[in-house]
Short mmCIF file of C-alpha atoms in Angstrom, two decimals:
data_model
loop_
_atom_site.label_atom_id
_atom_site.label_comp_id
_atom_site.label_asym_id
_atom_site.label_seq_id
_atom_site.Cartn_x
_atom_site.Cartn_y
_atom_site.Cartn_z
CA MET X 113 -7.88 45.34 19.47
CA THR X 114 -9.19 48.21 20.36
CA ILE X 115 -6.26 50.71 19.47
CA TYR X 116 -5.45 48.40 15.87
CA LYS X 117 -8.84 49.74 14.51
CA ASN X 118 -10.83 52.55 12.91
CA ASP X 119 -13.78 52.51 15.68
CA THR X 120 -14.56 55.72 17.50
CA PHE X 121 -17.92 57.10 20.25
CA TYR X 122 -20.62 56.33 17.48
CA LYS X 123 -21.57 54.04 14.58
CA SER X 124 -23.60 54.66 11.66
CA ASP X 125 -26.91 52.15 11.90
CA LYS X 126 -30.43 52.70 10.42
CA ASN X 127 -33.57 53.55 12.49
CA SER X 128 -37.14 51.74 12.09
CA PHE X 129 -38.20 53.88 9.06
CA GLY X 130 -33.94 52.93 7.19
CA ASN X 131 -32.38 56.44 8.14
CA GLN X 132 -29.43 57.05 8.80
CA VAL X 133 -28.62 57.65 12.66
CA LYS X 134 -26.01 58.11 15.32
CA LYS X 135 -25.13 55.29 18.06
CA ILE X 136 -23.15 54.44 20.87
CA SER X 137 -21.03 52.26 19.42
CA LYS X 138 -19.67 48.66 21.91
CA LEU X 139 -16.07 51.33 21.22
CA GLY X 140 -18.51 54.18 23.21
CA LYS X 141 -20.03 51.88 25.97
CA HIS X 142 -16.28 52.71 28.49
CA LEU X 143 -17.14 56.05 28.05
CA HIS X 144 -18.21 55.88 31.94
CA ASN X 145 -15.66 53.47 32.57
CA LEU X 146 -11.76 54.99 31.90
CA HIS X 147 -11.83 56.39 35.10
CA ARG X 148 -12.78 53.14 37.41
CA TYR X 149 -10.69 51.14 34.89
CA ALA X 150 -7.65 54.11 35.55
CA GLN X 151 -8.35 52.94 39.08
CA THR X 152 -7.34 49.09 38.88
CA GLN X 153 -3.26 50.62 38.59
CA THR X 154 -1.79 50.16 41.90
CA ILE X 155 1.43 50.43 42.90
CA GLY X 156 3.75 47.17 43.79
CA TYR X 157 2.56 45.69 40.86
CA SER X 158 3.32 45.54 37.78
CA TYR X 159 0.89 45.27 34.02
CA HIS X 160 -0.21 43.62 30.77
CA PRO X 161 1.52 45.72 28.19
CA LEU X 162 -1.68 46.99 27.07
CA LEU X 163 -2.40 48.02 30.04
CA ASN X 164 0.00 50.72 30.29
CA PHE X 165 -0.15 51.85 27.79
CA PHE X 166 -3.26 52.61 28.75
CA PHE X 167 -2.45 53.94 32.12
CA GLN X 168 -0.04 55.88 31.14
CA GLN X 169 -2.21 57.59 27.89
CA TYR X 170 -4.93 58.04 30.50
CA HIS X 171 -3.27 60.07 32.57
CA GLN X 172 -1.46 62.41 30.48
CA HIS X 173 -5.00 63.03 28.46
CA MET X 174 -7.53 65.23 29.61
CA ILE X 175 -10.69 62.89 29.06
CA LYS X 176 -9.18 62.33 32.86
CA SER X 177 -11.05 65.40 34.38
CA CYS X 178 -13.76 63.48 31.97
CA ALA X 179 -14.73 61.44 34.86
CA GLY X 180 -18.47 61.72 35.72
CA LEU X 181 -19.51 64.27 32.71
CA VAL X 182 -21.88 63.05 30.84
CA TYR X 183 -21.20 62.50 26.66
CA CYS X 184 -22.71 64.78 24.94
CA GLU X 185 -21.49 68.17 27.24
CA THR X 186 -19.67 70.62 26.61
CA VAL X 187 -16.52 70.58 27.75
CA LYS X 188 -13.72 72.60 25.19
CA GLU X 189 -14.83 75.10 23.25
CA ASN X 190 -17.23 73.51 21.39
CA SER X 191 -15.95 69.59 21.20
CA THR X 192 -17.55 67.62 23.95
CA VAL X 193 -16.75 64.14 26.29
CA ALA X 194 -17.42 62.48 23.29
CA ASP X 195 -15.38 63.83 20.59
CA ILE X 196 -12.54 63.72 24.21
CA PHE X 197 -13.11 60.33 23.93
CA ASP X 198 -12.43 60.07 19.98
CA GLU X 199 -8.95 62.06 20.18
CA PHE X 200 -7.48 60.26 23.67
CA VAL X 201 -8.18 56.95 21.22
CA ALA X 202 -6.99 58.40 17.82
CA VAL X 203 -3.75 59.36 19.92
CA MET X 204 -3.30 56.41 21.43
CA ARG X 205 -3.41 54.86 18.32
CA GLU X 206 -0.44 57.25 17.16
CA VAL X 207 0.90 55.98 19.70
CA ALA X 208 1.39 52.58 19.90
CA VAL X 209 2.35 52.18 16.19
CA LYS X 210 5.19 54.64 17.33
CA ILE X 211 6.46 52.69 20.54
CA LYS X 212 5.76 48.98 19.07
CA LEU X 213 3.59 47.73 21.40
CA ARG X 214 2.02 44.48 20.00
CA LYS X 215 5.46 43.29 20.05
CA ALA X 216 5.29 44.59 23.76
CA ILE X 217 2.14 42.44 23.79
CA ALA X 218 2.84 39.19 21.22
CA SER X 219 6.09 38.55 24.13
CA TRP X 220 3.90 38.52 26.87
CA GLU X 221 1.38 36.58 25.47
CA SER X 222 3.67 33.40 24.54
CA LYS X 223 3.68 33.00 28.04
CA ILE X 224 0.15 32.27 27.67
CA ASN X 225 0.31 29.67 24.73
CA LYS X 226 3.02 27.49 26.90
CA ASN X 227 -0.18 27.18 29.69
CA LEU X 228 -2.00 26.90 26.89
CA GLN X 229 0.15 23.77 25.87
CA ARG X 230 0.50 23.24 30.00
CA ILE X 231 -3.25 22.29 30.05
CA ASN X 232 -3.83 20.23 26.89
CA GLU X 233 -1.19 17.83 27.80
CA LEU X 234 -2.90 17.80 31.85
CA GLU X 235 -5.96 16.74 29.84
CA PHE X 236 -4.13 14.14 27.97
CA LYS X 237 -2.50 12.38 31.12
CA LEU X 238 -6.04 12.48 32.81
CA PHE X 239 -8.40 10.99 30.39
CA ASN X 240 -5.27 8.17 29.80
CA SER X 241 -5.73 6.95 32.82
CA TYR X 242 -8.81 7.31 33.21
CA PRO X 243 -12.08 5.97 31.82
CA GLN X 244 -14.69 8.59 33.19
CA LEU X 245 -13.95 12.11 34.23
CA CYS X 246 -15.99 13.95 36.24
CA VAL X 247 -15.40 18.11 35.69
CA ILE X 248 -15.53 20.54 37.85
CA ARG X 249 -16.42 24.31 38.15
CA LEU X 250 -16.34 27.38 39.40
CA ASP X 251 -16.10 30.80 39.83
CA LEU X 252 -15.56 31.60 43.03
CA TYR X 253 -15.82 35.72 44.60
CA HIS X 254 -15.27 37.47 48.07
CA GLN X 255 -17.84 40.50 48.71
CA GLU X 256 -16.91 43.95 48.01
CA ARG X 257 -15.66 45.91 51.88
CA LYS X 258 -17.64 49.54 52.43
CA PHE X 259 -15.22 52.10 53.61
CA LEU X 260 -15.22 55.50 54.27
CA PRO X 261 -12.67 57.41 52.54
CA GLU X 262 -10.65 58.10 56.32
CA GLN X 263 -10.44 54.27 56.50
CA ILE X 264 -9.54 53.61 53.23
CA LYS X 265 -6.26 56.17 53.63
CA VAL X 266 -5.76 54.27 56.47
CA PHE X 267 -4.48 51.16 54.64
CA VAL X 268 -2.87 52.59 52.37
CA ASN X 269 -0.74 53.95 54.78
CA LYS X 270 -0.04 50.97 56.45
CA ASP X 271 0.91 49.17 53.18
CA ARG X 272 1.12 51.11 50.43
CA GLU X 273 2.01 47.64 48.51
CA CYS X 274 -1.52 46.02 49.58
CA SER X 275 -3.66 49.76 48.97
CA TYR X 276 -7.55 48.18 48.40
CA ILE X 277 -6.83 51.59 45.47
CA ASP X 278 -5.45 53.34 43.96
CA LEU X 279 -5.01 56.86 45.56
CA SER X 280 -3.24 58.54 42.59
CA ASP X 281 -7.08 60.80 42.26
CA GLY X 282 -7.87 61.60 45.81
CA VAL X 283 -10.68 61.66 47.74
CA VAL X 284 -12.80 63.96 47.47
CA SER X 285 -16.04 61.64 48.78
CA SER X 286 -17.49 61.55 52.49
CA VAL X 287 -19.59 58.75 51.65
CA PRO X 288 -18.63 55.05 52.03
CA ARG X 289 -16.34 53.17 48.36
CA ALA X 290 -17.27 49.93 48.17
CA VAL X 291 -14.15 48.03 47.56
CA ARG X 292 -12.69 44.79 46.69
CA VAL X 293 -10.41 42.84 48.17
CA PRO X 294 -6.31 42.77 47.27
CA ILE X 295 -4.76 39.88 45.51
CA GLU X 296 -3.06 39.62 47.73
CA VAL X 297 -7.30 38.20 50.15
CA VAL X 298 -7.41 36.39 47.36
CA GLN X 299 -4.02 34.03 46.71
CA LYS X 300 -3.34 33.22 50.73
CA ASP X 301 -7.52 31.50 50.43
CA ARG X 302 -6.37 29.79 47.58
CA GLU X 303 -3.74 28.14 48.69
CA HIS X 304 -5.75 28.02 52.53
CA LEU X 305 -8.41 25.41 49.94
CA PHE X 306 -6.24 23.59 48.06
CA ALA X 307 -3.55 23.30 51.92
CA ASN X 308 -7.42 21.82 52.59
CA MET X 309 -8.06 19.13 50.32
CA LYS X 310 -6.56 16.60 51.89
CA GLY X 311 -7.98 16.63 55.57
CA LYS X 312 -11.90 16.67 52.96
CA PRO X 313 -11.89 13.52 52.11
CA ASP X 314 -15.85 13.71 51.89
CA LEU X 315 -15.05 16.59 48.97
CA PHE X 316 -11.38 15.67 47.26
CA ARG X 317 -10.96 12.06 48.13
CA TYR X 318 -11.51 11.71 44.55
CA LEU X 319 -9.35 14.81 42.94
CA LYS X 320 -7.36 13.76 40.13
CA GLY X 321 -6.90 17.04 38.66
CA TYR X 322 -6.67 20.98 38.87
CA VAL X 323 -6.63 24.27 36.29
CA TRP X 324 -7.08 27.42 38.26
CA ARG X 325 -6.32 31.00 37.26
CA ILE X 326 -7.05 34.03 39.03
CA GLU X 327 -8.18 37.60 37.00
CA PHE X 328 -8.85 40.70 37.98
CA THR X 329 -12.17 42.43 35.78
CA PRO X 330 -13.30 45.71 36.99
CA ARG X 331 -16.97 44.66 38.45
CA ALA X 332 -15.82 41.50 40.92
CA GLY X 333 -12.13 42.86 41.58
CA TYR X 334 -9.36 39.87 42.30
CA HIS X 335 -11.30 36.22 41.97
CA LEU X 336 -10.37 32.82 41.25
CA HIS X 337 -11.51 29.79 38.45
CA LEU X 338 -10.64 26.79 38.59
CA VAL X 339 -11.64 23.53 36.87
CA LEU X 340 -11.33 20.36 39.10
CA PHE X 341 -11.07 16.80 38.19
CA PHE X 342 -13.34 14.05 39.66
CA ASP X 343 -12.72 9.51 38.87
CA GLY X 344 -16.02 9.51 37.20
CA SER X 345 -16.38 6.13 38.72
CA HIS X 346 -17.15 7.62 42.06
CA VAL X 347 -18.34 10.86 41.33
CA LYS X 348 -21.85 10.64 40.01
CA ASP X 349 -22.55 14.57 40.65
CA ASP X 350 -21.39 17.08 39.46
CA GLN X 351 -23.92 19.57 40.53
CA GLY X 352 -24.09 18.85 44.04
CA LEU X 353 -20.46 17.79 45.04
CA ALA X 354 -19.94 21.20 42.94
CA THR X 355 -22.62 23.13 45.44
CA LYS X 356 -20.98 21.75 48.41
CA ILE X 357 -17.17 22.96 47.63
CA GLY X 358 -18.11 26.25 47.11
CA GLU X 359 -20.26 26.51 50.81
CA TYR X 360 -16.57 25.56 51.68
CA TRP X 361 -14.95 28.21 50.17
CA ARG X 362 -17.79 30.59 51.49
CA ASP X 363 -18.10 29.31 54.53
CA LYS X 364 -14.66 28.16 56.07
CA ILE X 365 -11.96 29.45 53.71
CA THR X 366 -12.94 33.21 53.10
CA GLN X 367 -14.83 32.84 57.19
CA GLY X 368 -18.13 33.97 55.55
CA ASP X 369 -16.72 36.51 53.16
CA GLY X 370 -16.69 35.04 49.51
CA TYR X 371 -19.62 34.04 47.85
CA PHE X 372 -19.42 31.54 44.13
CA ASP X 373 -20.98 30.73 40.57
CA ASN X 374 -21.79 26.92 40.51
CA VAL X 375 -21.26 27.16 36.57
CA ASN X 376 -21.68 23.12 36.58
CA MET X 377 -26.13 24.41 37.71
CA ARG X 378 -25.90 26.50 34.04
CA ARG X 379 -25.90 23.11 31.69
CA LYS X 380 -27.06 23.94 28.92
CA GLU X 381 -29.69 26.00 28.98
CA ARG X 382 -26.74 29.05 29.38
CA TRP X 383 -24.02 26.86 26.78
CA GLY X 384 -26.11 24.67 24.05
CA GLY X 385 -24.32 22.44 22.80
CA THR X 386 -21.62 22.83 23.81
CA TRP X 387 -21.92 22.29 27.09
CA VAL X 388 -18.79 20.19 29.27
CA LEU X 389 -18.78 19.79 32.78
CA GLY X 390 -19.57 16.69 34.90
CA GLN X 391 -18.98 13.22 34.01
CA ILE X 392 -16.97 12.62 30.03
CA GLY X 393 -15.83 9.68 29.10
CA HIS X 394 -12.09 9.01 27.08
CA TRP X 395 -14.34 7.86 23.57
CA GLU X 396 -16.18 11.30 23.59
CA LEU X 397 -13.56 13.77 21.47
CA GLU X 398 -16.14 15.96 20.23
CA LYS X 399 -17.05 16.62 24.43
CA ARG X 400 -13.25 16.53 25.40
CA ALA X 401 -12.06 19.03 22.08
CA ASN X 402 -14.59 21.08 23.40
CA LEU X 403 -13.12 20.91 26.92
CA ARG X 404 -10.33 21.79 26.01
CA ARG X 405 -11.21 25.09 24.29
CA TYR X 406 -14.45 25.84 26.25
CA VAL X 407 -13.70 25.39 29.64
CA LEU X 408 -9.22 25.20 30.12
CA GLY X 409 -8.63 27.63 27.43
CA TYR X 410 -10.81 30.25 29.40
CA PRO X 411 -8.18 30.51 32.47
CA CYS X 412 -5.48 30.96 29.63
CA LYS X 413 -8.15 33.30 27.61
CA THR X 414 -5.87 36.81 26.78
CA ASN X 415 -9.15 39.10 25.61
CA GLN X 416 -9.94 40.61 28.94
CA LEU X 417 -9.99 44.18 29.16
CA VAL X 418 -7.70 43.77 32.49
CA GLN X 419 -5.12 40.93 32.67
CA VAL X 420 -2.33 41.96 35.52
CA MET X 421 0.52 40.35 36.75
CA PRO X 422 0.96 41.20 40.93
CA LYS X 423 4.37 42.14 42.12
CA LYS X 424 7.18 39.30 41.32
CA GLY X 425 5.98 35.57 42.82
CA THR X 426 2.87 35.48 43.21
CA HIS X 427 1.03 33.66 41.11
CA LEU X 428 -2.15 33.85 39.48
CA PHE X 429 -2.56 30.53 37.45
CA GLY X 430 -1.74 27.40 37.98
CA SER X 431 -2.67 23.01 37.57
CA GLY X 432 -0.88 19.86 38.28
CA LEU X 433 -2.52 16.46 39.23
CA VAL X 434 -3.60 14.54 42.27
CA ASN X 435 -1.04 11.28 42.96
CA ARG X 436 0.48 12.05 40.25
CA ARG X 437 3.00 8.70 41.03
CA LYS X 438 -0.67 6.29 40.72
CA LEU X 439 -1.80 7.98 37.40
CA GLU X 440 1.29 6.80 36.14
CA GLN X 441 1.44 3.41 37.33
CA ARG X 442 -2.49 3.28 35.34
CA GLY X 443 -2.92 1.83 32.02
CA ARG X 444 -4.22 3.05 28.99
CA PRO X 445 -9.08 3.21 29.30
CA ARG X 446 -10.92 -0.02 28.00
CA HIS X 447 -13.52 1.03 24.91
#
């Protein structure tokens, strides 16, 4: 985690002549997005301790006044925006130690480990019941929606807990603003998709298990990661089926407001030797290990920049078996 490292806005590097030069570090590249990160804070939600800590420190520091400025601009005496950024990071590091932030983070992330255990048990049960499974992964999104500031204010005034953006800094521009849908819309559409599975046998007849997670990123907003396990003896065309499910999400579930990424289409040019989607046999132990690590472990990852836990009663993660009773009656797969 950045607050427990010594990185600064600049890093030392060497140019093609072997001379020492200053370059913007990986940490420094976050500067122009800080204001956007802060806008993810929304009334009525609770947050990962690291995010909550960032929100508090950001609004108390001069860095919030640097939004939109170039890193080399002078803003205070002889201090540039980059200097203010380094000061902001230094303050966060000092305060984090004082308030024992590590302990709060460890408590939060223990829940992640429980989810990992749950997923591993699911994978074991499925492969212990079927000799061949067809694994599909889809990332499901909603399109941005553009509103004028006046329209955004109307939304927020109607429902403070379902606001499209945080208006704590005020809306000063008259230009239409692109904003992402709130988590309630994503959750509702996810529930709609799962409720419709029984009524879509052409897509889900051979579905045997699933894992899903709602995630947030500043660029994509709230979106859904979905991993589906089908009986591999019946489903052979993983790419084709994944495309059809994605189109169903886009055209029927979201009524044209959604779009999707068929991860099964990326194949080995994106995954290299860790490619594990599509057909996987019970005895392909290396592929199964990669499946647990690179595909099933992704919904439980703890290193995303924004980890949000919405208001009480809203779930961000789920997994399960389809036709559990029939699955338990099946025998161990043969060689």
